Short mmCIF file of C-alpha atoms in Angstrom, two decimals:
data_model
loop_
_atom_site.label_atom_id
_atom_site.label_comp_id
_atom_site.label_asym_id
_atom_site.label_seq_id
_atom_site.Cartn_x
_atom_site.Cartn_y
_atom_site.Cartn_z
CA UNK A 222 79.75 64.22 -51.20
CA UNK A 223 79.05 62.95 -54.72
CA UNK A 224 80.17 59.46 -55.67
CA UNK A 225 81.07 60.68 -59.16
CA UNK A 226 84.79 60.61 -59.96
CA UNK A 227 86.71 62.34 -62.77
CA UNK A 228 88.13 60.76 -65.91
CA UNK A 229 90.99 62.37 -67.84
CA UNK A 230 90.53 62.77 -71.59
CA UNK A 231 93.22 63.51 -74.17
CA UNK A 232 93.10 63.86 -77.95
CA UNK A 233 94.55 60.38 -78.49
CA UNK A 234 92.79 58.79 -75.51
CA UNK A 235 89.26 60.19 -75.28
CA UNK A 236 86.85 58.84 -72.68
CA UNK A 237 84.81 56.00 -74.22
CA UNK A 238 81.08 56.53 -74.68
CA UNK A 239 78.41 55.35 -72.23
CA UNK A 240 80.58 55.34 -69.16
CA UNK A 241 81.05 57.09 -65.84
CA UNK A 242 83.57 56.88 -63.01
CA UNK A 243 82.76 56.79 -59.32
CA UNK A 244 84.38 56.41 -55.93
CA UNK A 245 83.92 53.34 -53.76
CA UNK A 246 85.36 52.23 -50.43
CA UNK A 247 88.09 49.61 -50.26
CA UNK A 248 89.70 47.85 -47.31
CA UNK A 249 90.04 50.23 -44.37
CA UNK A 250 87.43 52.50 -45.95
CA UNK A 251 89.98 54.12 -48.27
CA UNK A 252 88.63 55.89 -51.36
CA UNK A 253 89.20 54.07 -54.65
CA UNK A 254 88.25 54.95 -58.23
CA UNK A 255 86.48 52.75 -60.79
CA UNK A 256 84.58 53.31 -64.03
CA UNK A 257 81.74 51.39 -65.63
CA UNK A 258 81.18 51.39 -69.41
CA UNK A 259 78.19 49.95 -71.24
CA UNK A 260 78.18 48.38 -74.71
CA UNK A 261 75.83 49.22 -77.55
CA UNK A 262 72.89 46.84 -77.55
CA UNK A 263 72.25 43.88 -75.27
CA UNK A 264 75.29 42.95 -73.13
CA UNK A 265 76.80 39.51 -73.53
CA UNK A 266 78.57 39.68 -70.17
CA UNK A 267 81.06 41.71 -68.14
CA UNK A 268 84.83 42.13 -68.20
CA UNK A 269 86.48 43.23 -64.95
CA UNK A 270 89.65 44.96 -66.17
CA UNK A 271 92.62 45.43 -63.82
CA UNK A 272 95.68 47.36 -64.98
CA UNK A 273 99.28 46.88 -63.91
CA UNK A 274 101.56 48.89 -61.65
CA UNK A 275 101.53 52.61 -62.58
CA UNK A 276 98.57 52.10 -64.97
CA UNK A 277 95.48 54.27 -64.42
CA UNK A 278 92.04 53.66 -65.90
CA UNK A 279 92.79 56.10 -68.72
CA UNK A 280 95.55 53.93 -70.16
CA UNK A 281 92.93 51.31 -71.05
CA UNK A 282 90.39 53.48 -72.87
CA UNK A 283 91.27 51.85 -76.21
CA UNK A 284 90.82 48.38 -74.69
CA UNK A 285 87.54 49.44 -73.08
CA UNK A 286 86.21 50.54 -76.47
CA UNK A 287 87.23 47.26 -78.08
CA UNK A 288 85.47 45.31 -75.33
CA UNK A 289 82.35 47.46 -75.71
CA UNK A 290 82.27 46.66 -79.42
CA UNK A 291 82.44 42.99 -78.50
CA UNK A 292 79.29 43.46 -76.44
CA UNK A 293 80.73 43.56 -72.94
CA UNK A 294 80.05 45.78 -69.98
CA UNK A 295 83.50 46.88 -68.75
CA UNK A 296 84.41 47.59 -65.14
CA UNK A 297 87.91 49.07 -64.87
CA UNK A 298 89.57 50.39 -61.73
CA UNK A 299 92.61 52.02 -60.13
CA UNK A 300 94.34 49.84 -57.55
CA UNK A 301 95.13 51.49 -54.21
CA UNK A 302 98.41 53.38 -54.42
CA UNK A 303 98.03 54.54 -58.01
CA UNK A 304 95.82 56.40 -60.46
CA UNK A 305 93.41 58.63 -58.56
CA UNK A 306 92.78 56.03 -55.87
CA UNK A 307 94.07 56.42 -52.32
CA UNK A 308 97.87 56.68 -52.12
CA UNK A 309 99.52 54.84 -49.26
CA UNK A 310 102.25 57.37 -48.45
CA UNK A 311 102.45 61.13 -48.03
CA UNK A 312 104.81 61.13 -51.01
CA UNK A 313 102.22 60.02 -53.54
CA UNK A 314 104.85 59.26 -56.19
CA UNK A 315 106.28 56.31 -54.26
CA UNK A 316 104.96 52.95 -55.47
CA UNK A 317 104.28 51.28 -52.12
CA UNK A 318 102.47 48.23 -50.76
CA UNK A 319 101.89 46.59 -47.38
CA UNK A 320 101.36 42.96 -48.33
CA UNK A 321 98.61 41.79 -50.66
CA UNK A 322 95.62 41.24 -48.35
CA UNK A 323 94.24 44.77 -48.73
CA UNK A 324 94.42 44.46 -52.52
CA UNK A 325 92.35 41.27 -52.37
CA UNK A 326 89.78 42.94 -50.12
CA UNK A 327 89.69 45.94 -52.48
CA UNK A 328 88.84 43.58 -55.34
CA UNK A 329 86.02 42.07 -53.28
CA UNK A 330 84.75 45.56 -52.46
CA UNK A 331 84.86 46.52 -56.15
CA UNK A 332 82.66 43.58 -57.13
CA UNK A 333 80.34 44.12 -54.18
CA UNK A 334 79.88 47.80 -55.07
CA UNK A 335 79.14 47.21 -58.75
CA UNK A 336 77.94 43.60 -58.72
CA UNK A 337 74.23 44.22 -59.29
CA UNK A 338 75.09 46.18 -62.46
CA UNK A 339 77.31 43.50 -63.99
CA UNK A 340 75.57 41.03 -66.30
CA UNK A 341 76.99 37.53 -66.39
CA UNK A 342 79.17 35.81 -67.39
CA UNK A 343 82.05 37.66 -65.76
CA UNK A 344 85.55 37.53 -67.25
CA UNK A 345 88.47 38.77 -65.16
CA UNK A 346 91.09 40.49 -67.33
CA UNK A 347 94.30 41.57 -65.59
CA UNK A 348 97.64 42.85 -66.84
CA UNK A 349 101.03 42.58 -65.10
CA UNK A 350 100.58 43.42 -61.40
CA UNK A 351 96.85 43.49 -62.05
CA UNK A 352 97.11 39.92 -63.33
CA UNK A 353 98.92 38.82 -60.18
CA UNK A 354 96.36 40.49 -57.94
CA UNK A 355 93.46 39.08 -59.95
CA UNK A 356 94.84 35.57 -59.49
CA UNK A 357 95.29 36.20 -55.77
CA UNK A 358 91.67 37.38 -55.56
CA UNK A 359 90.44 34.26 -57.36
CA UNK A 360 92.43 32.09 -54.99
CA UNK A 361 90.95 33.93 -51.98
CA UNK A 362 87.36 33.72 -53.19
CA UNK A 363 86.12 32.64 -49.74
CA UNK A 364 87.37 34.95 -47.01
CA UNK A 365 88.10 34.19 -43.37
CA UNK A 366 85.20 35.09 -41.08
CA UNK A 367 85.46 36.59 -37.63
CA UNK A 368 81.85 36.94 -36.54
CA UNK A 369 78.41 35.72 -37.47
CA UNK A 370 77.48 39.22 -38.61
CA UNK A 371 80.54 39.44 -40.83
CA UNK A 372 80.14 35.87 -42.03
CA UNK A 373 77.26 36.48 -44.39
CA UNK A 374 78.77 39.63 -45.86
CA UNK A 375 82.19 38.07 -46.37
CA UNK A 376 80.81 34.88 -47.85
CA UNK A 377 78.69 36.96 -50.22
CA UNK A 378 81.77 38.86 -51.37
CA UNK A 379 83.72 35.66 -51.74
CA UNK A 380 80.88 34.15 -53.74
CA UNK A 381 81.01 37.04 -56.20
CA UNK A 382 84.76 36.69 -56.74
CA UNK A 383 84.43 32.94 -57.06
CA UNK A 384 81.75 33.30 -59.71
CA UNK A 385 83.97 34.75 -62.40
CA UNK A 386 83.53 32.30 -65.26
CA UNK A 387 87.02 32.76 -66.74
CA UNK A 388 90.18 34.84 -66.48
CA UNK A 389 92.72 36.11 -68.98
CA UNK A 390 95.98 37.36 -67.48
CA UNK A 391 98.25 39.42 -69.72
CA UNK A 392 101.95 39.06 -68.83
CA UNK A 393 101.06 38.76 -65.13
CA UNK A 394 103.81 39.49 -62.62
CA UNK A 395 103.76 36.01 -61.12
CA UNK A 396 107.52 36.23 -60.78
CA UNK A 397 110.15 38.94 -61.24
CA UNK A 398 113.38 38.79 -63.17
CA UNK A 399 116.23 39.50 -60.75
CA UNK A 400 119.20 39.53 -63.12
CA UNK A 401 122.35 38.00 -61.69
CA UNK A 402 120.97 38.00 -58.13
CA UNK A 403 119.60 34.64 -56.91
CA UNK A 404 115.91 34.86 -56.10
CA UNK A 405 116.22 33.58 -52.51
CA UNK A 406 118.79 36.28 -51.77
CA UNK A 407 116.62 38.95 -53.40
CA UNK A 408 113.60 37.88 -51.39
CA UNK A 409 115.58 37.85 -48.13
CA UNK A 410 116.91 41.34 -48.87
CA UNK A 411 113.42 42.64 -49.68
CA UNK A 412 112.01 41.10 -46.50
CA UNK A 413 114.72 42.70 -44.34
CA UNK A 414 114.43 46.09 -46.01
CA UNK A 415 110.64 45.97 -45.69
CA UNK A 416 111.13 45.58 -41.95
CA UNK A 417 113.79 48.26 -41.55
CA UNK A 418 113.00 50.89 -44.21
CA UNK A 419 109.79 49.86 -46.00
CA UNK A 420 109.02 53.30 -47.43
CA UNK A 421 112.43 53.88 -49.02
CA UNK A 422 112.85 53.53 -52.76
CA UNK A 423 114.52 50.30 -53.90
CA UNK A 424 118.24 51.10 -54.09
CA UNK A 425 117.24 54.71 -53.25
CA UNK A 426 116.30 55.19 -56.90
CA UNK A 427 112.94 56.86 -57.66
CA UNK A 428 113.40 56.38 -61.41
CA UNK A 429 112.70 58.99 -64.04
CA UNK A 430 109.53 58.05 -65.95
CA UNK A 431 109.65 61.29 -67.98
CA UNK A 432 113.29 60.76 -68.97
CA UNK A 433 112.71 57.49 -70.79
CA UNK A 434 112.53 57.49 -74.57
CA UNK A 435 110.61 55.16 -76.87
CA UNK A 436 113.88 53.79 -78.22
CA UNK A 437 114.94 52.69 -74.72
CA UNK A 438 111.58 51.38 -73.54
CA UNK A 439 111.07 47.66 -72.86
CA UNK A 440 107.27 47.43 -72.74
CA UNK A 441 105.97 48.08 -76.29
CA UNK A 442 107.08 48.18 -79.92
CA UNK A 443 104.31 50.66 -80.78
CA UNK A 444 105.55 54.27 -80.92
CA UNK A 445 102.06 55.76 -81.26
CA UNK A 446 100.62 54.00 -78.24
CA UNK A 447 103.77 54.75 -76.25
CA UNK A 448 103.40 58.49 -76.97
CA UNK A 449 99.65 58.39 -76.28
CA UNK A 450 100.20 56.85 -72.85
CA UNK A 451 102.85 59.43 -71.93
CA UNK A 452 100.44 62.22 -72.86
CA UNK A 453 97.91 60.91 -70.33
CA UNK A 454 100.36 61.46 -67.46
CA UNK A 455 101.38 64.87 -68.79
CA UNK A 456 97.71 65.88 -68.96
CA UNK A 457 97.15 64.89 -65.33
CA UNK A 458 100.31 64.65 -63.21
CA UNK A 459 98.26 63.29 -60.28
CA UNK A 460 98.12 59.99 -62.17
CA UNK A 461 101.91 59.62 -62.06
CA UNK A 462 103.90 57.07 -60.09
CA UNK A 463 107.64 56.56 -59.62
CA UNK A 464 109.61 53.41 -58.83
CA UNK A 465 108.64 51.02 -56.06
CA UNK A 466 109.67 50.92 -52.41
CA UNK A 467 111.17 48.02 -50.50
CA UNK A 468 107.68 47.41 -49.15
CA UNK A 469 106.42 47.03 -52.70
CA UNK A 470 109.22 44.62 -53.66
CA UNK A 471 108.58 42.49 -50.58
CA UNK A 472 104.88 42.36 -51.49
CA UNK A 473 105.69 41.33 -55.07
CA UNK A 474 108.11 38.54 -54.13
CA UNK A 475 105.96 37.29 -51.25
CA UNK A 476 102.88 37.12 -53.48
CA UNK A 477 104.78 35.05 -56.03
CA UNK A 478 105.97 32.65 -53.32
CA UNK A 479 102.42 32.31 -51.98
CA UNK A 480 101.04 31.48 -55.43
CA UNK A 481 103.67 28.77 -55.85
CA UNK A 482 102.77 26.94 -52.66
CA UNK A 483 99.17 27.67 -51.62
CA UNK A 484 96.61 24.88 -52.11
CA UNK A 485 94.07 27.60 -52.92
CA UNK A 486 95.68 28.06 -56.32
CA UNK A 487 95.12 24.40 -57.14
CA UNK A 488 91.46 24.85 -56.17
CA UNK A 489 90.74 27.56 -58.77
CA UNK A 490 88.11 25.84 -60.90
CA UNK A 491 87.62 28.22 -63.84
CA UNK A 492 89.58 28.52 -67.09
CA UNK A 493 92.62 30.76 -66.54
CA UNK A 494 94.54 31.75 -69.68
CA UNK A 495 97.94 33.38 -69.18
CA UNK A 496 99.48 35.16 -72.17
CA UNK A 497 103.23 35.67 -71.88
CA UNK A 498 105.45 38.04 -73.86
CA UNK A 499 108.25 36.30 -75.75
CA UNK A 500 110.56 39.34 -75.42
CA UNK A 501 109.73 39.88 -71.74
CA UNK A 502 112.21 42.04 -69.79
CA UNK A 503 110.36 42.42 -66.47
CA UNK A 504 108.53 39.20 -65.62
CA UNK A 505 109.93 35.71 -65.19
CA UNK A 506 108.01 33.57 -67.68
CA UNK A 507 109.30 30.40 -65.99
CA UNK A 508 107.52 31.44 -62.78
CA UNK A 509 104.37 32.07 -64.77
CA UNK A 510 104.46 28.57 -66.23
CA UNK A 511 105.12 27.00 -62.83
CA UNK A 512 102.13 28.71 -61.23
CA UNK A 513 99.77 28.18 -64.19
CA UNK A 514 100.62 24.46 -64.10
CA UNK A 515 99.05 24.37 -60.62
CA UNK A 516 95.67 25.56 -61.91
CA UNK A 517 93.50 22.65 -63.14
CA UNK A 518 92.12 24.62 -66.11
CA UNK A 519 95.17 26.84 -66.56
CA UNK A 520 96.81 27.44 -69.96
CA UNK A 521 100.02 29.31 -70.78
CA UNK A 522 100.65 30.76 -74.25
CA UNK A 523 103.68 32.78 -75.31
CA UNK A 524 103.01 35.59 -77.80
CA UNK A 525 105.84 35.74 -80.37
CA UNK A 526 107.72 39.02 -80.75
CA UNK A 527 105.88 40.76 -77.91
CA UNK A 528 107.18 43.04 -75.20
CA UNK A 529 105.53 43.18 -71.77
CA UNK A 530 102.46 45.36 -72.45
CA UNK A 531 100.50 43.06 -74.74
CA UNK A 532 97.44 45.31 -75.01
CA UNK A 533 99.64 48.33 -75.81
CA UNK A 534 101.63 46.55 -78.52
CA UNK A 535 101.64 46.87 -82.32
CA UNK A 536 98.51 45.84 -84.18
CA UNK A 537 99.59 42.37 -85.34
CA UNK A 538 100.55 41.35 -81.79
CA UNK A 539 97.32 42.80 -80.39
CA UNK A 540 95.34 40.90 -83.02
CA UNK A 541 96.77 37.63 -81.69
CA UNK A 542 95.94 38.67 -78.13
CA UNK A 543 92.38 39.53 -79.09
CA UNK A 544 91.95 36.18 -80.87
CA UNK A 545 92.87 34.41 -77.66
CA UNK A 546 90.41 36.55 -75.71
CA UNK A 547 87.63 35.94 -78.23
CA UNK A 548 88.18 32.18 -78.13
CA UNK A 549 88.05 32.21 -74.33
CA UNK A 550 84.85 34.29 -74.28
CA UNK A 551 83.17 32.19 -76.98
CA UNK A 552 83.63 29.04 -74.89
CA UNK A 553 81.60 30.39 -71.96
#
């Protein structure tokens, strides 16, 4: 079977030039999708781009093109459970997770599969859930070993993850806003539900992604980009994803708790820049700041006037985001 994978093109989100998608094997040998794009001229390095929950590769075509013009090779991928990668449940629309270890191993497998094609330096760029998982992968850069045969392979994979020279995390989901519910109570509820009915939708509500309007959205102020991203899912319904399950919520809250306490976070030795959205409605910026403060070279910057999806925002907000990226890349 061919390793080549499809990419979905629309009028407003055409596939960038000089790129192809392919399948690779993640943890448990599941089939995952990634795409590699080359810049014009001599590469100045590689950006490993990880989208957030519900976000397929196609949503980042504009960002890929902007990174190509900056001289970077771009590796972008679909996390397990979304995009065209392996879905965890028979009902593919349920946003599900079983802890975060498989995601970390998938990230290792991604870099192992493409590593020889990625010029250095490497910059990890992750948004929302992709930012959380990128930070988890950086913190797990040396894996546990179970045998001498597996030792060399696992250390090699850990070495690749550990050799990212910098990371920029866009509104990473390092903590969730829980409204009037205390976080300890929310985490206890998620833990219990993940034991008793892990595959059920949170509050039995699948959501209605097609029923939302731009006026009611809480992720971007940009009407054109909002419409463009909706068209991608209409063009290929297989990319769609509904609300999360109790298993997903337990994963999200447990990952945040782990990042707050693990000594591995304090051992991350590369620059990690976290950009927060001032008008954030989904992520707890206080949790972001708490976790970033544990990283020796961590920095936290709040982007004025921004909603959650910083790279999908209006041009003046995106310009500020790109300035921060350019400054980070120039320092390498």
